[in-house]
Short mmCIF file of C-alpha atoms and ligand atoms in Angstrom, two decimals:
data_model
loop_
_atom_site.label_atom_id
_atom_site.label_comp_id
_atom_site.label_asym_id
_atom_site.label_seq_id
_atom_site.Cartn_x
_atom_site.Cartn_y
_atom_site.Cartn_z
CA MET K 1 42.47 117.59 61.76
CA GLY K 2 44.26 114.28 61.62
CA ARG K 3 46.04 114.16 64.93
CA ARG K 4 47.44 110.67 65.48
CA LYS K 5 46.38 109.24 68.83
CA LEU K 6 49.22 108.96 71.32
CA VAL K 7 48.91 106.42 74.14
CA VAL K 8 51.74 106.41 76.65
CA GLY K 9 52.31 104.35 79.76
CA ASN K 10 54.03 105.94 82.73
CA TRP K 11 55.48 103.19 84.87
CA LYS K 12 56.52 105.64 87.61
CA MET K 13 58.74 103.88 90.21
CA ASN K 14 57.70 100.43 89.05
CA GLY K 15 59.54 97.90 86.95
CA MET K 16 62.48 95.54 87.35
CA ARG K 17 64.27 93.43 84.75
CA GLU K 18 61.71 90.70 85.31
CA HIS K 19 59.07 93.04 83.84
CA LEU K 20 60.82 93.46 80.50
CA GLY K 21 58.55 90.75 79.14
CA GLU K 22 55.67 93.21 79.56
CA VAL K 23 57.60 95.82 77.59
CA GLU K 24 58.00 93.30 74.82
CA ALA K 25 54.33 92.31 74.94
CA ILE K 26 53.25 95.96 74.82
CA GLY K 27 55.61 96.48 71.88
CA ARG K 28 53.75 93.72 70.08
CA VAL K 29 50.37 95.31 70.83
CA ALA K 30 51.75 98.56 69.42
CA ALA K 31 52.84 96.75 66.26
CA ALA K 32 49.34 95.36 65.84
CA HIS K 33 47.85 98.89 66.02
CA PRO K 34 50.05 101.07 63.82
CA SER K 35 47.45 103.84 63.60
CA VAL K 36 48.27 104.65 67.24
CA GLU K 37 51.59 105.98 68.53
CA VAL K 38 52.38 103.92 71.64
CA GLY K 39 55.09 104.44 74.19
CA LEU K 40 56.28 103.49 77.66
CA CYS K 41 58.01 105.90 80.02
CA LEU K 42 60.13 103.55 82.09
CA PRO K 43 62.22 104.06 85.20
CA ALA K 44 65.67 105.16 84.01
CA THR K 45 67.22 101.86 85.07
CA LEU K 46 65.16 100.01 82.46
CA ILE K 47 65.49 102.41 79.54
CA MET K 48 68.48 100.72 77.95
CA ALA K 49 67.20 97.16 78.24
CA GLY K 50 63.65 98.27 77.46
CA SER K 51 64.68 100.01 74.28
CA GLU K 52 66.11 96.73 73.00
CA ARG K 53 62.78 94.99 73.53
CA ARG K 54 60.33 97.77 72.71
CA GLY K 55 58.93 96.42 69.42
CA ALA K 56 56.80 99.16 67.85
CA ALA K 57 56.49 101.12 71.11
CA PHE K 58 58.81 104.00 71.88
CA ILE K 59 60.65 104.25 75.18
CA GLY K 60 60.55 107.43 77.21
CA ALA K 61 61.93 108.74 80.48
CA GLN K 62 59.93 110.29 83.32
CA ASN K 63 62.06 113.34 84.08
CA CYS K 64 65.29 115.00 83.02
CA HIS K 65 67.59 117.71 84.28
CA MET K 66 67.53 121.12 82.61
CA ASP K 67 71.33 121.27 82.18
CA ILE K 68 73.51 119.23 79.85
CA SER K 69 75.98 118.17 82.53
CA GLY K 70 77.32 119.33 85.86
CA ALA K 71 77.50 118.81 89.60
CA TYR K 72 73.96 117.49 90.08
CA THR K 73 74.28 114.31 92.11
CA GLY K 74 71.66 111.75 91.19
CA SER K 75 70.28 113.63 88.18
CA LEU K 76 70.20 112.59 84.53
CA SER K 77 70.46 114.89 81.53
CA ALA K 78 68.24 114.63 78.49
CA GLU K 79 71.28 113.73 76.43
CA MET K 80 72.08 110.80 78.74
CA LEU K 81 68.52 109.53 78.50
CA ALA K 82 68.60 109.83 74.72
CA GLU K 83 71.86 107.90 74.60
CA ALA K 84 70.29 105.16 76.74
CA GLY K 85 67.52 104.79 74.17
CA ALA K 86 64.76 107.16 75.24
CA THR K 87 63.08 109.17 72.52
CA TRP K 88 60.55 110.93 74.74
CA VAL K 89 60.47 112.35 78.25
CA ILE K 90 57.70 113.41 80.62
CA THR K 91 58.09 116.87 82.16
CA GLY K 92 56.01 118.53 84.83
CA HIS K 93 54.28 115.48 86.25
CA SER K 94 52.32 116.51 89.33
CA GLU K 95 54.20 113.94 91.37
CA ARG K 96 57.29 116.06 90.71
CA ARG K 97 55.64 119.50 90.73
CA GLU K 98 54.08 118.77 94.12
CA ALA K 99 56.59 116.54 95.88
CA ARG K 100 59.78 117.92 94.34
CA GLY K 101 58.76 121.55 94.18
CA GLU K 102 59.30 121.86 90.43
CA THR K 103 58.16 125.25 89.15
CA ASN K 104 56.65 126.18 85.81
CA ALA K 105 59.97 127.80 84.88
CA ASP K 106 61.86 124.58 85.75
CA ILE K 107 59.48 122.60 83.58
CA ALA K 108 59.84 124.96 80.62
CA ALA K 109 63.64 124.71 80.98
CA LYS K 110 63.58 120.91 81.22
CA SER K 111 61.31 120.69 78.18
CA ALA K 112 63.62 122.96 76.18
CA ALA K 113 66.66 120.90 77.26
CA ALA K 114 64.89 117.71 76.20
CA HIS K 115 64.15 119.16 72.78
CA GLN K 116 67.74 120.31 72.47
CA ALA K 117 68.84 116.71 73.09
CA GLY K 118 66.45 115.42 70.44
CA LEU K 119 63.80 114.08 72.81
CA ASN K 120 60.08 114.58 72.37
CA VAL K 121 58.24 115.91 75.40
CA ILE K 122 55.00 115.16 77.22
CA LEU K 123 54.35 118.25 79.33
CA CYS K 124 51.91 117.59 82.18
CA VAL K 125 49.47 119.99 83.78
CA GLY K 126 46.53 119.52 86.13
CA GLU K 127 44.55 120.96 89.01
CA THR K 128 44.03 120.01 92.64
CA LEU K 129 40.60 119.04 93.89
CA ALA K 130 40.35 122.34 95.77
CA VAL K 131 40.84 124.26 92.53
CA ARG K 132 38.30 122.05 90.73
CA ASP K 133 35.75 122.52 93.53
CA ALA K 134 36.30 126.27 93.44
CA GLY K 135 35.29 126.26 89.76
CA ARG K 136 38.68 127.58 88.67
CA ALA K 137 40.15 124.47 87.03
CA GLU K 138 40.21 125.65 83.41
CA GLN K 139 41.73 129.03 84.20
CA VAL K 140 44.34 127.63 86.58
CA VAL K 141 45.42 124.79 84.28
CA ALA K 142 45.52 127.02 81.18
CA ASP K 143 47.71 129.48 83.09
CA GLN K 144 49.94 126.62 84.27
CA LEU K 145 50.30 125.36 80.70
CA LEU K 146 51.27 128.75 79.29
CA ALA K 147 53.73 129.31 82.14
CA SER K 148 55.45 125.95 81.60
CA LEU K 149 55.35 125.86 77.80
CA PRO K 150 58.88 126.15 76.40
CA GLU K 151 59.87 128.69 73.79
CA GLY K 152 59.25 127.42 70.26
CA ALA K 153 56.95 124.58 71.34
CA ALA K 154 55.76 122.68 68.28
CA ALA K 155 53.51 119.70 67.72
CA ASP K 156 56.21 117.56 66.16
CA TRP K 157 58.09 117.36 69.46
CA LEU K 158 55.73 118.32 72.25
CA ALA K 159 52.44 116.95 73.50
CA VAL K 160 50.46 118.15 76.52
CA ALA K 161 48.95 115.83 79.13
CA TYR K 162 46.05 117.04 81.23
CA GLU K 163 46.15 115.10 84.48
CA PRO K 164 43.79 116.23 87.22
CA ILE K 165 45.77 115.50 90.38
CA TRP K 166 42.74 114.13 92.20
CA ALA K 167 42.15 111.60 89.42
CA ILE K 168 45.65 110.10 89.51
CA GLY K 169 45.63 106.64 91.02
CA THR K 170 42.25 107.18 92.64
CA GLY K 171 39.86 105.49 90.23
CA ARG K 172 37.97 108.78 89.95
CA ILE K 173 37.80 110.73 86.71
CA PRO K 174 36.12 114.02 85.78
CA THR K 175 32.85 113.91 83.85
CA MET K 176 33.25 113.64 80.10
CA GLU K 177 31.86 117.17 79.84
CA ALA K 178 34.54 118.46 82.20
CA VAL K 179 37.28 116.71 80.24
CA ALA K 180 35.93 118.10 76.96
CA ALA K 181 35.74 121.62 78.39
CA MET K 182 39.25 121.43 79.81
CA HIS K 183 40.82 120.11 76.61
CA ALA K 184 39.05 122.78 74.56
CA ALA K 185 40.26 125.44 77.01
CA LEU K 186 43.83 124.15 76.76
CA ARG K 187 43.72 124.15 72.97
CA ALA K 188 42.44 127.72 73.02
CA ALA K 189 45.23 128.70 75.42
CA LEU K 190 47.77 127.05 73.12
CA ALA K 191 46.33 128.90 70.12
CA SER K 192 46.79 132.19 71.96
CA ARG K 193 50.51 131.41 72.18
CA ILE K 194 51.39 129.33 69.12
CA GLY K 195 48.54 130.06 66.70
CA ALA K 196 47.57 127.40 64.17
CA GLU K 197 50.21 125.03 65.56
CA ALA K 198 47.76 124.43 68.41
CA ASP K 199 45.51 122.45 66.05
CA ARG K 200 48.31 119.99 65.44
CA MET K 201 49.40 119.61 69.05
CA ARG K 202 48.19 116.53 70.88
CA ILE K 203 46.52 116.94 74.25
CA LEU K 204 46.37 113.69 76.25
CA TYR K 205 44.16 112.86 79.21
CA GLY K 206 45.70 111.15 82.23
CA GLY K 207 44.33 110.02 85.59
CA SER K 208 42.73 106.61 86.20
CA MET K 209 42.38 105.88 82.51
CA ASN K 210 41.65 102.20 81.98
CA GLY K 211 40.12 99.70 79.59
CA ASP K 212 36.63 100.56 80.80
CA ASN K 213 36.71 104.34 80.36
CA ALA K 214 39.24 104.78 77.54
CA ALA K 215 36.76 104.52 74.67
CA ASP K 216 34.60 107.32 76.08
CA LEU K 217 37.56 109.55 76.92
CA LEU K 218 39.27 109.01 73.57
CA ALA K 219 36.05 109.80 71.69
CA ILE K 220 36.15 113.40 72.97
CA ALA K 221 37.15 115.69 70.09
CA ASP K 222 40.13 117.32 71.79
CA VAL K 223 41.40 114.21 73.58
CA ASP K 224 44.27 112.97 71.44
CA GLY K 225 45.41 110.09 73.59
CA GLY K 226 46.20 109.07 77.11
CA LEU K 227 48.94 109.09 79.71
CA VAL K 228 48.33 105.94 81.70
CA GLY K 229 49.80 104.89 85.04
CA GLY K 230 48.53 101.74 86.73
CA ALA K 231 46.79 100.33 83.67
CA SER K 232 50.02 100.45 81.63
CA LEU K 233 51.96 98.05 83.84
CA SER K 234 50.83 94.98 81.95
CA ALA K 235 50.03 94.33 78.30
CA LYS K 236 46.75 92.76 79.38
CA LYS K 237 45.51 95.98 80.98
CA PHE K 238 47.13 98.37 78.52
CA ALA K 239 46.01 96.67 75.29
CA PRO K 240 42.32 97.62 75.58
CA ILE K 241 43.30 101.30 75.81
CA ILE K 242 45.47 101.03 72.69
CA GLU K 243 42.63 99.20 70.95
CA ALA K 244 40.16 101.94 71.91
CA ALA K 245 42.52 104.54 70.42
CA ASP K 246 42.84 102.45 67.27
CA GLN K 247 39.07 102.33 66.94
CA GLN K 248 38.89 106.11 67.24
CA MET K 249 41.50 106.45 64.50
CA ALA K 250 39.48 104.11 62.27
CA ALA K 251 36.28 106.05 63.00
CA ALA K 252 37.98 109.33 62.09
CA ALA K 253 39.51 108.01 58.87
P1 LIG V 1 47.02 106.43 86.92
O1 LIG V 1 46.63 106.01 85.52
O2 LIG V 1 47.59 105.33 87.73
O3 LIG V 1 45.91 107.18 87.59
O4 LIG V 1 48.23 107.47 86.75
C1 LIG V 1 48.09 108.52 85.86
C2 LIG V 1 49.38 109.22 85.74
O5 LIG V 1 49.82 109.90 86.66
C3 LIG V 1 50.13 109.05 84.49
O6 LIG V 1 51.19 109.94 84.42
#
């Protein structure tokens, strides 16, 4: 099917100017592995400086407002982020859905606004442990995806990230079988909405991905990359994940 692996770091609320050297180092790792699309979603304060030192990695933001401008103290529009140098943005991260009360409708609107401003989008979905334990994960996450998918979603500007909430920052990950089943369920859900375009859309895994588990996760047929938190904060930890993706691309070629 030829989906290019997409490996993206999410620095969350981490990163000061002194860490720009890591951006540069990760940009060099990206340049050494051109088969993989590599990016870093930085705190907004580092987007401008980071985009000057990004090498072959793209720079993304972690959130945007759904409106172009207005009386929204403390918020940033997609257009502002694009002007600062971002080319991608994360929408619907569970840390915003849960703690900031973002709804599926908000996330669809933010994703559409991002596209309007020329940004690519990583739309996040994922279940709580209670939902997983109740055996409802696939249904709940597929419903969440369809409810937050913007109108006209297409693979050339939108990727999905499946991030089980209980796997984020915990060192725990689902079994490979569970990841495979979820990604297949999400692709089927996408196909029900966007037809054949679903085959081109990348579905990333996120949640405690690291250099030790990346090769196994990225070998799963419907896992098209990763959204990586902690292990993306340094080139040393992030490089093995990019290398694992590169090896999968070589194996598929
Ligand atoms: P960790 O890789 O630190 O678990 O974070 C995952 C994540 O939330 C990426 O968006």
